[in-house]
Amino acid sequence: MERMEPDYRIGKVLFSGGEIGGRVKTLADQIVSEVSGRDLLVVGILNGAVIFLSDLVRRMPAELNIKMDFMSISSYGNATTSSGAVRILKDVNSDIEGRDVLIVEDIIDTGLTLSYLLNIMYTRKPASLRTCVLLDKREKRKVAAKVDYCGFVIPDVFVVGYGLDYGGKWRHLPDICAVEC
Ligand code: PRP
């Protein structure tokens, strides 16, 4: 018999575009005030972090020499859960040794992705390595991972919008919304 997919739809707005914008500005100010040098390499984790990263860096001053790079990491999960196994699909193009690096993620859940990533990045000897995540689903954590800057702590609800997807959909929504079934 054919299995019917549940009918998922966009639900309640958890954070509006306006709220997110305000929080992103605060995060950018905080990051800039704590970067000791004049250079910062911002590494976005594809695909979810793209919208957050692009808003974040545009809140940073011209005097800070910002470079951007991207990584793509697969977490072998299905659409709504993370299985834990991770692998690099695309590495950064830059040499990070001796540089101040900021990893930007849309969400941390189990912590497996960020913890794996940090372990790899530390072996490359950056001068400093900080992390900035927009959403922290803290109650789902399985392994500790260093989060230096966090936009919002959220409960265990599936969210879409502002870069976050459900099966590739709804990344482009300006708000962050719960998914309902
Ligand atoms: C999300 C997110 C993190 C990871 C966090 O990526 O961007 O990389 O899951 O989960 P964890 O803390 O349980 O490891 P996803 O695999 O959904 O890819 P995407 O960014 O392309 O949507």
mmCIF file of N, CA, C and O in Angstrom, residues 92-158:
data_model
loop_
_atom_site.group_PDB
_atom_site.id
_atom_site.type_symbol
_atom_site.label_atom_id
_atom_site.label_comp_id
_atom_site.label_asym_id
_atom_site.label_seq_id
_atom_site.Cartn_x
_atom_site.Cartn_y
_atom_site.Cartn_z
ATOM 1 N N VAL A 92 36.551 24.834 3.102
ATOM 2 C CA VAL A 92 36.875 26.239 2.830
ATOM 3 C C VAL A 92 37.973 26.321 1.773
ATOM 4 O O VAL A 92 38.799 25.410 1.657
ATOM 5 N N ASN A 93 38.003 27.434 1.047
ATOM 6 C CA ASN A 93 39.074 27.645 0.072
ATOM 7 C C ASN A 93 40.284 28.296 0.734
ATOM 8 O O ASN A 93 41.375 28.289 0.176
ATOM 9 N N SER A 94 40.076 28.880 1.929
ATOM 10 C CA SER A 94 41.122 29.671 2.566
ATOM 11 C C SER A 94 41.990 28.839 3.504
ATOM 12 O O SER A 94 41.524 27.849 4.074
ATOM 13 N N ASP A 95 43.224 29.321 3.685
ATOM 14 C CA ASP A 95 44.096 28.796 4.726
ATOM 15 C C ASP A 95 43.734 29.562 6.001
ATOM 16 O O ASP A 95 43.820 30.788 6.019
ATOM 17 N N ILE A 96 43.335 28.863 7.050
ATOM 18 C CA ILE A 96 42.874 29.580 8.248
ATOM 19 C C ILE A 96 43.966 29.732 9.301
ATOM 20 O O ILE A 96 43.747 30.370 10.327
ATOM 21 N N GLU A 97 45.130 29.170 9.063
ATOM 22 C CA GLU A 97 46.209 29.243 10.071
ATOM 23 C C GLU A 97 46.531 30.702 10.412
ATOM 24 O O GLU A 97 46.729 31.533 9.521
ATOM 25 N N GLY A 98 46.554 30.982 11.714
ATOM 26 C CA GLY A 98 46.929 32.309 12.194
ATOM 27 C C GLY A 98 45.845 33.361 12.034
ATOM 28 O O GLY A 98 46.081 34.543 12.317
ATOM 29 N N ARG A 99 44.673 32.968 11.603
ATOM 30 C CA ARG A 99 43.620 33.964 11.359
ATOM 31 C C ARG A 99 42.526 33.905 12.426
ATOM 32 O O ARG A 99 42.315 32.876 13.067
ATOM 33 N N ASP A 100 41.830 35.018 12.579
ATOM 34 C CA ASP A 100 40.655 35.050 13.451
ATOM 35 C C ASP A 100 39.477 34.558 12.628
ATOM 36 O O ASP A 100 39.137 35.164 11.592
ATOM 37 N N VAL A 101 38.869 33.462 13.086
ATOM 38 C CA VAL A 101 37.818 32.794 12.301
ATOM 39 C C VAL A 101 36.506 32.788 13.090
ATOM 40 O O VAL A 101 36.485 32.523 14.297
ATOM 41 N N LEU A 102 35.439 33.080 12.382
ATOM 42 C CA LEU A 102 34.096 33.001 12.976
ATOM 43 C C LEU A 102 33.270 32.037 12.132
ATOM 44 O O LEU A 102 33.038 32.276 10.945
ATOM 45 N N ILE A 103 32.854 30.940 12.765
ATOM 46 C CA ILE A 103 31.973 29.984 12.074
ATOM 47 C C ILE A 103 30.523 30.425 12.297
ATOM 48 O O ILE A 103 30.123 30.697 13.425
ATOM 49 N N VAL A 104 29.768 30.479 11.218
ATOM 50 C CA VAL A 104 28.371 30.913 11.318
ATOM 51 C C VAL A 104 27.448 29.764 10.908
ATOM 52 O O VAL A 104 27.564 29.217 9.816
ATOM 53 N N GLU A 105 26.567 29.419 11.821
ATOM 54 C CA GLU A 105 25.590 28.338 11.607
ATOM 55 C C GLU A 105 24.181 28.880 11.798
ATOM 56 O O GLU A 105 23.968 29.787 12.605
ATOM 57 N N ASP A 106 23.233 28.294 11.113
ATOM 58 C CA ASP A 106 21.840 28.698 11.344
ATOM 59 C C ASP A 106 21.304 28.088 12.636
ATOM 60 O O ASP A 106 20.588 28.743 13.387
ATOM 61 N N ILE A 107 21.657 26.824 12.904
ATOM 62 C CA ILE A 107 21.070 26.160 14.077
ATOM 63 C C ILE A 107 22.027 25.113 14.646
ATOM 64 O O ILE A 107 22.771 24.466 13.891
ATOM 65 N N ILE A 108 22.009 24.985 15.960
ATOM 66 C CA ILE A 108 22.692 23.866 16.619
ATOM 67 C C ILE A 108 21.623 23.062 17.344
ATOM 68 O O ILE A 108 20.760 23.619 18.022
ATOM 69 N N ASP A 109 21.732 21.746 17.167
ATOM 70 C CA ASP A 109 20.706 20.842 17.677
ATOM 71 C C ASP A 109 21.425 19.823 18.574
ATOM 72 O O ASP A 109 21.689 20.083 19.747
ATOM 73 N N THR A 110 21.840 18.680 18.023
ATOM 74 C CA THR A 110 22.592 17.709 18.824
ATOM 75 C C THR A 110 23.990 18.223 19.170
ATOM 76 O O THR A 110 24.608 17.767 20.125
ATOM 77 N N GLY A 111 24.518 19.107 18.356
ATOM 78 C CA GLY A 111 25.881 19.608 18.542
ATOM 79 C C GLY A 111 26.908 18.805 17.765
ATOM 80 O O GLY A 111 28.088 19.176 17.708
ATOM 81 N N LEU A 112 26.482 17.725 17.147
ATOM 82 C CA LEU A 112 27.432 16.836 16.466
ATOM 83 C C LEU A 112 28.140 17.545 15.302
ATOM 84 O O LEU A 112 29.353 17.393 15.125
ATOM 85 N N THR A 113 27.395 18.304 14.534
ATOM 86 C CA THR A 113 28.001 18.973 13.382
ATOM 87 C C THR A 113 29.046 19.985 13.829
ATOM 88 O O THR A 113 30.186 19.979 13.349
ATOM 89 N N LEU A 114 28.659 20.842 14.766
ATOM 90 C CA LEU A 114 29.581 21.899 15.188
ATOM 91 C C LEU A 114 30.785 21.333 15.920
ATOM 92 O O LEU A 114 31.921 21.797 15.721
ATOM 93 N N SER A 115 30.561 20.315 16.728
ATOM 94 C CA SER A 115 31.677 19.736 17.460
ATOM 95 C C SER A 115 32.683 19.086 16.496
ATOM 96 O O SER A 115 33.907 19.274 16.616
ATOM 97 N N TYR A 116 32.180 18.408 15.499
ATOM 98 C CA TYR A 116 33.027 17.789 14.475
ATOM 99 C C TYR A 116 33.821 18.866 13.718
ATOM 100 O O TYR A 116 35.036 18.760 13.512
ATOM 101 N N LEU A 117 33.094 19.895 13.358
ATOM 102 C CA LEU A 117 33.703 20.987 12.605
ATOM 103 C C LEU A 117 34.794 21.695 13.401
ATOM 104 O O LEU A 117 35.887 21.979 12.898
ATOM 105 N N LEU A 118 34.505 21.970 14.670
ATOM 106 C CA LEU A 118 35.489 22.647 15.513
ATOM 107 C C LEU A 118 36.749 21.811 15.652
ATOM 108 O O LEU A 118 37.863 22.340 15.590
ATOM 109 N N ASN A 119 36.579 20.503 15.823
ATOM 110 C CA ASN A 119 37.750 19.632 15.940
ATOM 111 C C ASN A 119 38.635 19.737 14.701
ATOM 112 O O ASN A 119 39.861 19.816 14.803
ATOM 113 N N ILE A 120 38.012 19.743 13.542
ATOM 114 C CA ILE A 120 38.790 19.857 12.297
ATOM 115 C C ILE A 120 39.476 21.219 12.209
ATOM 116 O O ILE A 120 40.655 21.327 11.900
ATOM 117 N N MET A 121 38.709 22.256 12.510
ATOM 118 C CA MET A 121 39.244 23.611 12.346
ATOM 119 C C MET A 121 40.404 23.890 13.307
ATOM 120 O O MET A 121 41.366 24.557 12.950
ATOM 121 N N TYR A 122 40.318 23.365 14.539
ATOM 122 C CA TYR A 122 41.407 23.591 15.496
ATOM 123 C C TYR A 122 42.722 22.987 15.006
ATOM 124 O O TYR A 122 43.798 23.532 15.272
ATOM 125 N N THR A 123 42.647 21.855 14.299
ATOM 126 C CA THR A 123 43.890 21.240 13.810
ATOM 127 C C THR A 123 44.592 22.132 12.794
ATOM 128 O O THR A 123 45.772 21.964 12.509
ATOM 129 N N ARG A 124 43.849 23.102 12.245
ATOM 130 C CA ARG A 124 44.423 23.999 11.228
ATOM 131 C C ARG A 124 45.040 25.265 11.845
ATOM 132 O O ARG A 124 45.428 26.166 11.133
ATOM 133 N N LYS A 125 45.031 25.312 13.180
ATOM 134 C CA LYS A 125 45.727 26.360 13.939
ATOM 135 C C LYS A 125 45.307 27.809 13.617
ATOM 136 O O LYS A 125 46.158 28.655 13.305
ATOM 137 N N PRO A 126 44.028 28.104 13.729
ATOM 138 C CA PRO A 126 43.623 29.511 13.601
ATOM 139 C C PRO A 126 44.113 30.302 14.815
ATOM 140 O O PRO A 126 44.341 29.709 15.878
ATOM 141 N N ALA A 127 44.255 31.624 14.681
ATOM 142 C CA ALA A 127 44.636 32.449 15.841
ATOM 143 C C ALA A 127 43.506 32.412 16.860
ATOM 144 O O ALA A 127 43.747 32.355 18.070
ATOM 145 N N SER A 128 42.281 32.486 16.383
ATOM 146 C CA SER A 128 41.117 32.335 17.261
ATOM 147 C C SER A 128 39.994 31.703 16.455
ATOM 148 O O SER A 128 39.947 31.827 15.225
ATOM 149 N N LEU A 129 39.127 30.998 17.169
ATOM 150 C CA LEU A 129 38.017 30.311 16.511
ATOM 151 C C LEU A 129 36.764 30.529 17.349
ATOM 152 O O LEU A 129 36.681 30.076 18.483
ATOM 153 N N ARG A 130 35.822 31.287 16.771
ATOM 154 C CA ARG A 130 34.574 31.548 17.485
ATOM 155 C C ARG A 130 33.420 31.017 16.663
ATOM 156 O O ARG A 130 33.542 30.820 15.448
ATOM 157 N N THR A 131 32.291 30.823 17.348
ATOM 158 C CA THR A 131 31.107 30.320 16.639
ATOM 159 C C THR A 131 29.917 31.225 16.921
ATOM 160 O O THR A 131 29.756 31.728 18.034
ATOM 161 N N CYS A 132 29.117 31.382 15.901
ATOM 162 C CA CYS A 132 27.902 32.181 16.040
ATOM 163 C C CYS A 132 26.752 31.388 15.440
ATOM 164 O O CYS A 132 26.793 31.025 14.257
ATOM 165 N N VAL A 133 25.770 31.061 16.258
ATOM 166 C CA VAL A 133 24.603 30.311 15.756
ATOM 167 C C VAL A 133 23.361 31.163 15.954
ATOM 168 O O VAL A 133 23.216 31.836 16.978
ATOM 169 N N LEU A 134 22.504 31.142 14.977
ATOM 170 C CA LEU A 134 21.280 31.927 15.111
ATOM 171 C C LEU A 134 20.334 31.280 16.122
ATOM 172 O O LEU A 134 19.795 31.951 16.987
ATOM 173 N N LEU A 135 20.157 29.960 16.002
ATOM 174 C CA LEU A 135 19.203 29.258 16.869
ATOM 175 C C LEU A 135 19.901 28.140 17.627
ATOM 176 O O LEU A 135 20.702 27.399 17.041
ATOM 177 N N ASP A 136 19.572 28.013 18.885
ATOM 178 C CA ASP A 136 20.145 26.954 19.720
ATOM 179 C C ASP A 136 19.006 26.119 20.310
ATOM 180 O O ASP A 136 18.259 26.594 21.160
ATOM 181 N N LYS A 137 18.916 24.879 19.807
ATOM 182 C CA LYS A 137 17.915 23.946 20.344
ATOM 183 C C LYS A 137 18.601 23.175 21.471
ATOM 184 O O LYS A 137 18.936 21.989 21.348
ATOM 185 N N ARG A 138 18.816 23.882 22.560
ATOM 186 C CA ARG A 138 19.715 23.413 23.619
ATOM 187 C C ARG A 138 19.289 22.085 24.228
ATOM 188 O O ARG A 138 20.125 21.256 24.572
ATOM 189 N N GLU A 139 18.008 21.872 24.379
ATOM 190 C CA GLU A 139 17.545 20.656 25.050
ATOM 191 C C GLU A 139 17.827 19.392 24.238
ATOM 192 O O GLU A 139 17.717 18.283 24.756
ATOM 193 N N LYS A 140 18.224 19.539 22.978
ATOM 194 C CA LYS A 140 18.514 18.376 22.132
ATOM 195 C C LYS A 140 19.998 18.011 22.101
ATOM 196 O O LYS A 140 20.406 17.070 21.417
ATOM 197 N N ARG A 141 20.802 18.733 22.836
ATOM 198 C CA ARG A 141 22.252 18.542 22.744
ATOM 199 C C ARG A 141 22.678 17.130 23.154
ATOM 200 O O ARG A 141 22.257 16.625 24.189
ATOM 201 N N LYS A 142 23.517 16.502 22.317
ATOM 202 C CA LYS A 142 24.105 15.194 22.655
ATOM 203 C C LYS A 142 25.572 15.342 22.999
ATOM 204 O O LYS A 142 26.112 14.590 23.799
ATOM 205 N N VAL A 143 26.257 16.265 22.314
ATOM 206 C CA VAL A 143 27.670 16.513 22.626
ATOM 207 C C VAL A 143 27.869 18.012 22.802
ATOM 208 O O VAL A 143 27.198 18.813 22.151
ATOM 209 N N ALA A 144 28.808 18.360 23.673
ATOM 210 C CA ALA A 144 29.070 19.781 23.915
ATOM 211 C C ALA A 144 29.748 20.388 22.698
ATOM 212 O O ALA A 144 30.562 19.735 22.034
ATOM 213 N N ALA A 145 29.395 21.596 22.387
ATOM 214 C CA ALA A 145 30.069 22.327 21.309
ATOM 215 C C ALA A 145 30.072 23.796 21.704
ATOM 216 O O ALA A 145 29.082 24.310 22.226
ATOM 217 N N LYS A 146 31.192 24.451 21.476
ATOM 218 C CA LYS A 146 31.374 25.832 21.920
ATOM 219 C C LYS A 146 30.511 26.784 21.086
ATOM 220 O O LYS A 146 30.694 26.891 19.874
ATOM 221 N N VAL A 147 29.573 27.453 21.755
ATOM 222 C CA VAL A 147 28.769 28.486 21.080
ATOM 223 C C VAL A 147 29.131 29.821 21.725
ATOM 224 O O VAL A 147 28.852 30.053 22.885
ATOM 225 N N ASP A 148 29.775 30.689 20.964
ATOM 226 C CA ASP A 148 30.188 31.981 21.523
ATOM 227 C C ASP A 148 29.091 33.028 21.406
ATOM 228 O O ASP A 148 28.941 33.873 22.279
ATOM 229 N N TYR A 149 28.358 32.986 20.319
ATOM 230 C CA TYR A 149 27.289 33.964 20.097
ATOM 231 C C TYR A 149 26.048 33.208 19.648
ATOM 232 O O TYR A 149 26.131 32.372 18.750
ATOM 233 N N CYS A 150 24.929 33.519 20.291
ATOM 234 C CA CYS A 150 23.687 32.810 19.971
ATOM 235 C C CYS A 150 22.550 33.817 19.807
ATOM 236 O O CYS A 150 22.392 34.721 20.646
ATOM 237 N N GLY A 151 21.797 33.652 18.728
ATOM 238 C CA GLY A 151 20.672 34.550 18.487
ATOM 239 C C GLY A 151 19.517 34.284 19.436
ATOM 240 O O GLY A 151 19.128 35.134 20.235
ATOM 241 N N PHE A 152 18.986 33.075 19.376
ATOM 242 C CA PHE A 152 17.827 32.713 20.194
ATOM 243 C C PHE A 152 17.951 31.248 20.621
ATOM 244 O O PHE A 152 18.319 30.392 19.812
ATOM 245 N N VAL A 153 17.584 30.966 21.873
ATOM 246 C CA VAL A 153 17.439 29.575 22.318
ATOM 247 C C VAL A 153 15.990 29.189 22.023
ATOM 248 O O VAL A 153 15.059 29.945 22.336
ATOM 249 N N ILE A 154 15.811 28.019 21.377
ATOM 250 C CA ILE A 154 14.442 27.608 21.037
ATOM 251 C C ILE A 154 14.138 26.221 21.611
ATOM 252 O O ILE A 154 15.048 25.423 21.841
ATOM 253 N N PRO A 155 12.860 25.923 21.807
ATOM 254 C CA PRO A 155 12.491 24.576 22.256
ATOM 255 C C PRO A 155 12.597 23.591 21.095
ATOM 256 O O PRO A 155 12.918 23.970 19.965
ATOM 257 N N ASP A 156 12.286 22.345 21.369
ATOM 258 C CA ASP A 156 12.404 21.303 20.345
ATOM 259 C C ASP A 156 11.204 21.327 19.391
ATOM 260 O O ASP A 156 10.343 20.461 19.450
ATOM 261 N N VAL A 157 11.187 22.346 18.562
ATOM 262 C CA VAL A 157 10.165 22.416 17.510
ATOM 263 C C VAL A 157 10.886 22.515 16.181
ATOM 264 O O VAL A 157 11.991 23.047 16.107
ATOM 265 N N PHE A 158 10.260 21.955 15.135
ATOM 266 C CA PHE A 158 10.882 22.023 13.815
ATOM 267 C C PHE A 158 10.581 23.385 13.223
ATOM 268 O O PHE A 158 9.435 23.824 13.187
#
